[in-house]
CSV table of C-alpha atoms in Angstrom, one decimal:
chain,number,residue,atom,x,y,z
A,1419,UNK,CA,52.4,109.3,116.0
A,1420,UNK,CA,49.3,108.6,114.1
A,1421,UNK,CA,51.3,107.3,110.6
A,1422,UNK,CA,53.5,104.6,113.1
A,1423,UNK,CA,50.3,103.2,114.3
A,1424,UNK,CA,48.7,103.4,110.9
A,1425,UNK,CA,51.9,101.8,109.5
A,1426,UNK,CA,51.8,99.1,112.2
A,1427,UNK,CA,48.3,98.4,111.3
A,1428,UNK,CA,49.1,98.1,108.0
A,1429,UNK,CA,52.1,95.9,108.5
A,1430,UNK,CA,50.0,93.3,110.4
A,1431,UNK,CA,47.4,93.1,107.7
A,1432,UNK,CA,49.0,93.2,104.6
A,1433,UNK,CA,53.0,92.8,104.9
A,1434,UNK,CA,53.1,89.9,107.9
A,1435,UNK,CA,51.0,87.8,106.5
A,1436,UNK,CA,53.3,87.8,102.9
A,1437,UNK,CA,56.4,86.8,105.1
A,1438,UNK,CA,54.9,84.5,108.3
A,1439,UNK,CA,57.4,82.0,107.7
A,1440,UNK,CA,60.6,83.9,107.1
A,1441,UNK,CA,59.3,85.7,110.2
A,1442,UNK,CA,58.7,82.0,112.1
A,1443,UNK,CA,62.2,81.3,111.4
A,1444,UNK,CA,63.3,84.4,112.9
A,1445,UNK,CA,61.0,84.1,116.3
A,1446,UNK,CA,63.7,81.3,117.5
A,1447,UNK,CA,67.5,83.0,116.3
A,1448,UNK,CA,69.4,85.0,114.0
A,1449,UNK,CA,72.6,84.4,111.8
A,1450,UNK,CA,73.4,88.1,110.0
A,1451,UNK,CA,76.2,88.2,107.5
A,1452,UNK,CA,76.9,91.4,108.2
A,1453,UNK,CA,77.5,94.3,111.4
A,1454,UNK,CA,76.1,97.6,109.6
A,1455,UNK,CA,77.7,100.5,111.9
A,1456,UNK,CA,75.6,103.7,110.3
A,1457,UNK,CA,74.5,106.7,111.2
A,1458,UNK,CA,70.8,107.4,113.2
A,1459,UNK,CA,70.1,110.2,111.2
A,1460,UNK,CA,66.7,109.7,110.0
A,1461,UNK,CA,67.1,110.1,105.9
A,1462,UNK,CA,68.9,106.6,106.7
A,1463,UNK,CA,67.1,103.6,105.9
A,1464,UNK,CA,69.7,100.8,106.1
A,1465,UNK,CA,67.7,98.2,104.7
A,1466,UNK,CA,65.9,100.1,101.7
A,1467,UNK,CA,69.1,100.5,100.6
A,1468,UNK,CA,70.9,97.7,101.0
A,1469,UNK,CA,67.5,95.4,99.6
A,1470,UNK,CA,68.1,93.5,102.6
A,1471,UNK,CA,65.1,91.4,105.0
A,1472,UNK,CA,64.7,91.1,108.3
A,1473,UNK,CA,67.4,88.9,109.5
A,1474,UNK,CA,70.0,90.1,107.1
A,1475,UNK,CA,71.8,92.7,108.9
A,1476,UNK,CA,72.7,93.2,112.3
A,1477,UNK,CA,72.6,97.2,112.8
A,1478,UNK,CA,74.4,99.1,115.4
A,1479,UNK,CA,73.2,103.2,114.7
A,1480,UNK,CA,74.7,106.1,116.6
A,1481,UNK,CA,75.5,110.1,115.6
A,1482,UNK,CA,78.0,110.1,113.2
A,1483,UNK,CA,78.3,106.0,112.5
A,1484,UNK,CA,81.1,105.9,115.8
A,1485,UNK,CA,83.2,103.0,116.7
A,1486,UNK,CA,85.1,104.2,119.8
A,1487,UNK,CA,88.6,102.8,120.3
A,1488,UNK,CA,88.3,99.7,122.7
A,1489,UNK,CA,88.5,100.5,126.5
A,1490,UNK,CA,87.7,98.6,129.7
A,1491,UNK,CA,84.4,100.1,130.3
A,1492,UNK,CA,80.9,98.6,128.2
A,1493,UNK,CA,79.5,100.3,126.0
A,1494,UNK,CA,76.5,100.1,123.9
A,1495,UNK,CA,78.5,100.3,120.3
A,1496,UNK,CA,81.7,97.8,122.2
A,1497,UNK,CA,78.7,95.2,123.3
A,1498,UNK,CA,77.2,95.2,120.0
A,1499,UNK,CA,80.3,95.0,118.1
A,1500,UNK,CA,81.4,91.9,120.7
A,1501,UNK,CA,78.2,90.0,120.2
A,1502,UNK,CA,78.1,90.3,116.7
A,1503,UNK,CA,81.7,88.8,116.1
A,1504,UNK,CA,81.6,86.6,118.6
A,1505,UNK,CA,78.5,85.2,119.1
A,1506,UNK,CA,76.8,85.9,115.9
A,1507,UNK,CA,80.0,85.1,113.6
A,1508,UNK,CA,79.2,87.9,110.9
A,1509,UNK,CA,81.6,87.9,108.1
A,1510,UNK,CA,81.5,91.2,107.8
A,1511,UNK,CA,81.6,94.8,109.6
A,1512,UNK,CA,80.7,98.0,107.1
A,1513,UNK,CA,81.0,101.7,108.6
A,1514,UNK,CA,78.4,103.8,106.4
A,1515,UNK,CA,79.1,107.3,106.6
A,1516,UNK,CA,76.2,109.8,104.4
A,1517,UNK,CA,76.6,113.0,102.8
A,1518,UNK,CA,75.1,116.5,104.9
A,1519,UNK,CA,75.9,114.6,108.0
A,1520,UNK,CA,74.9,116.9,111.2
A,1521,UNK,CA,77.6,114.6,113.0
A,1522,UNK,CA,80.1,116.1,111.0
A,1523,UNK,CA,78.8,119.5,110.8
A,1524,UNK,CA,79.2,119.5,114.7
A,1525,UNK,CA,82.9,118.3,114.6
A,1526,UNK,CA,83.9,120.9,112.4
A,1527,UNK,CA,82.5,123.6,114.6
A,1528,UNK,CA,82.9,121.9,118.4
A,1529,UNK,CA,82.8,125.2,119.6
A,1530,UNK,CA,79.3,125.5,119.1
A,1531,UNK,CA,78.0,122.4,121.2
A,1532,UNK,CA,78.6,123.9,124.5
A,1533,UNK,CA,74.8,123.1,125.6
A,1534,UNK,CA,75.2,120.0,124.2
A,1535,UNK,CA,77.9,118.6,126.4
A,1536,UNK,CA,77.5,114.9,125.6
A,1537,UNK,CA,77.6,115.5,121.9
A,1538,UNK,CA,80.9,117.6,121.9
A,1539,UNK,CA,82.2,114.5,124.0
A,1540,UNK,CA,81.0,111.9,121.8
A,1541,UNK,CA,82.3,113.8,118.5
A,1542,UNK,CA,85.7,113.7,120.1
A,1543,UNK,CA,86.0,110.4,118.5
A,1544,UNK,CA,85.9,112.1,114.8
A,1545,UNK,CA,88.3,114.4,115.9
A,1546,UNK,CA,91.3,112.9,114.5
A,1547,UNK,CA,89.9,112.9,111.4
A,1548,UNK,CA,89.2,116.6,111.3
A,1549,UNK,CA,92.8,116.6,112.2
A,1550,UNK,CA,93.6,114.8,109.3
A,1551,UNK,CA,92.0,117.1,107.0
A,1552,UNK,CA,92.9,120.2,108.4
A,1553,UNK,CA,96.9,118.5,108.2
A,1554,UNK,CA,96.3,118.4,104.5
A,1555,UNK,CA,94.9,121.6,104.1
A,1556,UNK,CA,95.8,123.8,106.6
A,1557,UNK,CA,92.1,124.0,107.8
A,1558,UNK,CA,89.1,122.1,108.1
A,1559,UNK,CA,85.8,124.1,107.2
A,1560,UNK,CA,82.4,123.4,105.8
A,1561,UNK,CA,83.8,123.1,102.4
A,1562,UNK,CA,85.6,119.9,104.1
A,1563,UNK,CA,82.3,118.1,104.5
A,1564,UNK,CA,82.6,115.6,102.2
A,1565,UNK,CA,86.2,114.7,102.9
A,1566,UNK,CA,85.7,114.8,106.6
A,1567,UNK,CA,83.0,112.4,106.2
A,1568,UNK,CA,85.3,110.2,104.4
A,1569,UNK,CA,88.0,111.0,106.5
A,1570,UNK,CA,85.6,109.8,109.5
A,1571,UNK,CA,84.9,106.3,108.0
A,1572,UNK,CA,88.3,105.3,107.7
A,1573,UNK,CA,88.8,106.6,111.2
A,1574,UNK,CA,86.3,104.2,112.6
A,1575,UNK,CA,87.6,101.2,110.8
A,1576,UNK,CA,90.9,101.7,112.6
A,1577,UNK,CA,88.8,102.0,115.8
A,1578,UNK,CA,87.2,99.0,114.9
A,1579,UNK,CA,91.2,97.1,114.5
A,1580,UNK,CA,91.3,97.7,118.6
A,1581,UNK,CA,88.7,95.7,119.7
A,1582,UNK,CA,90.4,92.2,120.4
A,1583,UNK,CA,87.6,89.9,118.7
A,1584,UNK,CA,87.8,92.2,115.7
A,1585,UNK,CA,91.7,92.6,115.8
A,1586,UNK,CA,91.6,88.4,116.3
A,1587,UNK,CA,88.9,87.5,113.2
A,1588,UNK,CA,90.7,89.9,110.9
A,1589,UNK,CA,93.9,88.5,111.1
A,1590,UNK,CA,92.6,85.1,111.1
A,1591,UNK,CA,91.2,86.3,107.4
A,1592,UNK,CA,87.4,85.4,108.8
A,1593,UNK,CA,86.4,89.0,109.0
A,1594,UNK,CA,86.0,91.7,106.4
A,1595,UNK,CA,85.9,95.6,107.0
A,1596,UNK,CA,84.3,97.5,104.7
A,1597,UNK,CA,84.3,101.5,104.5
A,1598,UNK,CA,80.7,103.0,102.6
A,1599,UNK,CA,79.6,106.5,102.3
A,1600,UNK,CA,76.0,106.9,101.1
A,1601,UNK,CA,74.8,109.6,98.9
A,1602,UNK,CA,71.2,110.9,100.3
A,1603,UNK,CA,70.8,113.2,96.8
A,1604,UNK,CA,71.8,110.6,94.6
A,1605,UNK,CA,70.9,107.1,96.1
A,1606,UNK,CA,75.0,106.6,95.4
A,1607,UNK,CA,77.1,104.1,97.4
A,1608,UNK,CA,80.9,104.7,97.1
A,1609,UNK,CA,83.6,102.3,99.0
A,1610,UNK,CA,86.9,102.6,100.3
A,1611,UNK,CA,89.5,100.5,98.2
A,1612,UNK,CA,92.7,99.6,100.2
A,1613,UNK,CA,94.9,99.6,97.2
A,1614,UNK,CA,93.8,103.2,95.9
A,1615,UNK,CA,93.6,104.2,98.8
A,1616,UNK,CA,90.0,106.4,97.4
A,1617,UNK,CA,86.3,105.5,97.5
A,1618,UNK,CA,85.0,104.3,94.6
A,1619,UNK,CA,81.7,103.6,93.1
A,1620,UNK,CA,80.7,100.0,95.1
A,1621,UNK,CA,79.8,98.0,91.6
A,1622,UNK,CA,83.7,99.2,90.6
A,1623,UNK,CA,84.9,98.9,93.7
A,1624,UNK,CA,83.1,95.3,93.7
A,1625,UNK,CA,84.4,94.4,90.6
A,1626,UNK,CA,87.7,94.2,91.2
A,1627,UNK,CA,87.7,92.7,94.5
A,1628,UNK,CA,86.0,89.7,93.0
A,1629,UNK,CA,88.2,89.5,89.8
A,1630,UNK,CA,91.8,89.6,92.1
A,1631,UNK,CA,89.7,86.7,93.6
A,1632,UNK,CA,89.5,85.2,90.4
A,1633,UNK,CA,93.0,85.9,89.7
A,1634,UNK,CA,94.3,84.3,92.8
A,1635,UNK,CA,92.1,81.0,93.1
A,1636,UNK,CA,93.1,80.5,89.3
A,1637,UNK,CA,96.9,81.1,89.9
């Protein structure tokens, strides 16, 4: 505990004071672009590497960057996803998967979280994407990781299509989903690209996005 009070310390004497008006702003409301859904795994630091401030994003974390389908019953990731569409307006909702993820390491071997009985349930939600790779290969093992992770992103965007004010802002063409896997090693983003259907480096993947823009407002 001592380097988070140090760090606080620090923070009040030397960073506050740099920012006291972007933080006066923020003491009354907030107005995020984007929902970030990642994962809480502690290599994560959403904002060193997206560059972003305080005020940028609004960040929903959980094991394994989980978007359950829509149900009746609140939840924590449902609420946040509700009150970021519909009462913050973001434009747009990114699922950030990472490489090694212990998330997926446990839904590859559910078998082995029988003291963990709450984990096992809450990986059940990635299950259809271990499904999905073991369709394609005949199995899913720990030489799947990568794929499952990938597998797991796209899984939770379609989640994300079930909850009505996300389902009503994407057809409505005022919300964006975005699909990211982050590469701890590297400092690597790659994104999911409709079209390809692949990830993609994010400045290619980028790229091409804006020129179709281009393309069409030109046409």
């Amino acid at each position: 505990m001592d380097h988070l009070v140090d760090g606080i310390l620090k923070f009040k004497r030397d960073v506050f004071p740099d920012h006291r008006e972007l933080f006066g702003e923020l003491a009354t409301g907030q107005s995020p672009e984007v929902l970030l859904v990642t994962c809480a795994d502690s290599r994560i630091d959403p904002n060193m590497v997206t560059q972003t401030k305080p005020g940028d994003l609004f960040i929903c974390r959980n094991a394994g960057n989980i978007v359950p389908p829509h149900v009746s019953q609140a939840g924590g990731v449902t609420a946040s996803i509700e009150y970021a569409v519909a009462v913050l307006g973001v434009e747009h909702i990114v699922v950030c998967g990472h490489t090694d993820c212990g998330a997926m390491k446990g839904a590859l071997a559910t078998e082995a979280l029988t003291d963990l009985p709450h984990v096992k349930e809450w990986l059940d939600h990635a299950r259809s994407a271990v499904e999905v790779v073991r369709a394609r290969h005949g199995h899913c093992g720990p030489e799947h990781l990568d794929e499952l992770t990938e597998e797991n992103v796209l899984q939770q965007l379609q989640h994300l299509r079930t909850h009505p004010v996300v389902a009503a802002r994407v057809r409505a063409g005022t919300l964006q989903l975005h699909g990211w896997i982050y590469d701890i090693e590297t400092g690597e983003v790659s994104c999911y690209e409709e079209e390809s259907d692949s990830f993609m480096p994010i400045e290619e993947r980028y790229e091409r996005l804006a020129a179709r823009k281009a393309a069409a407002a030109s046409a």
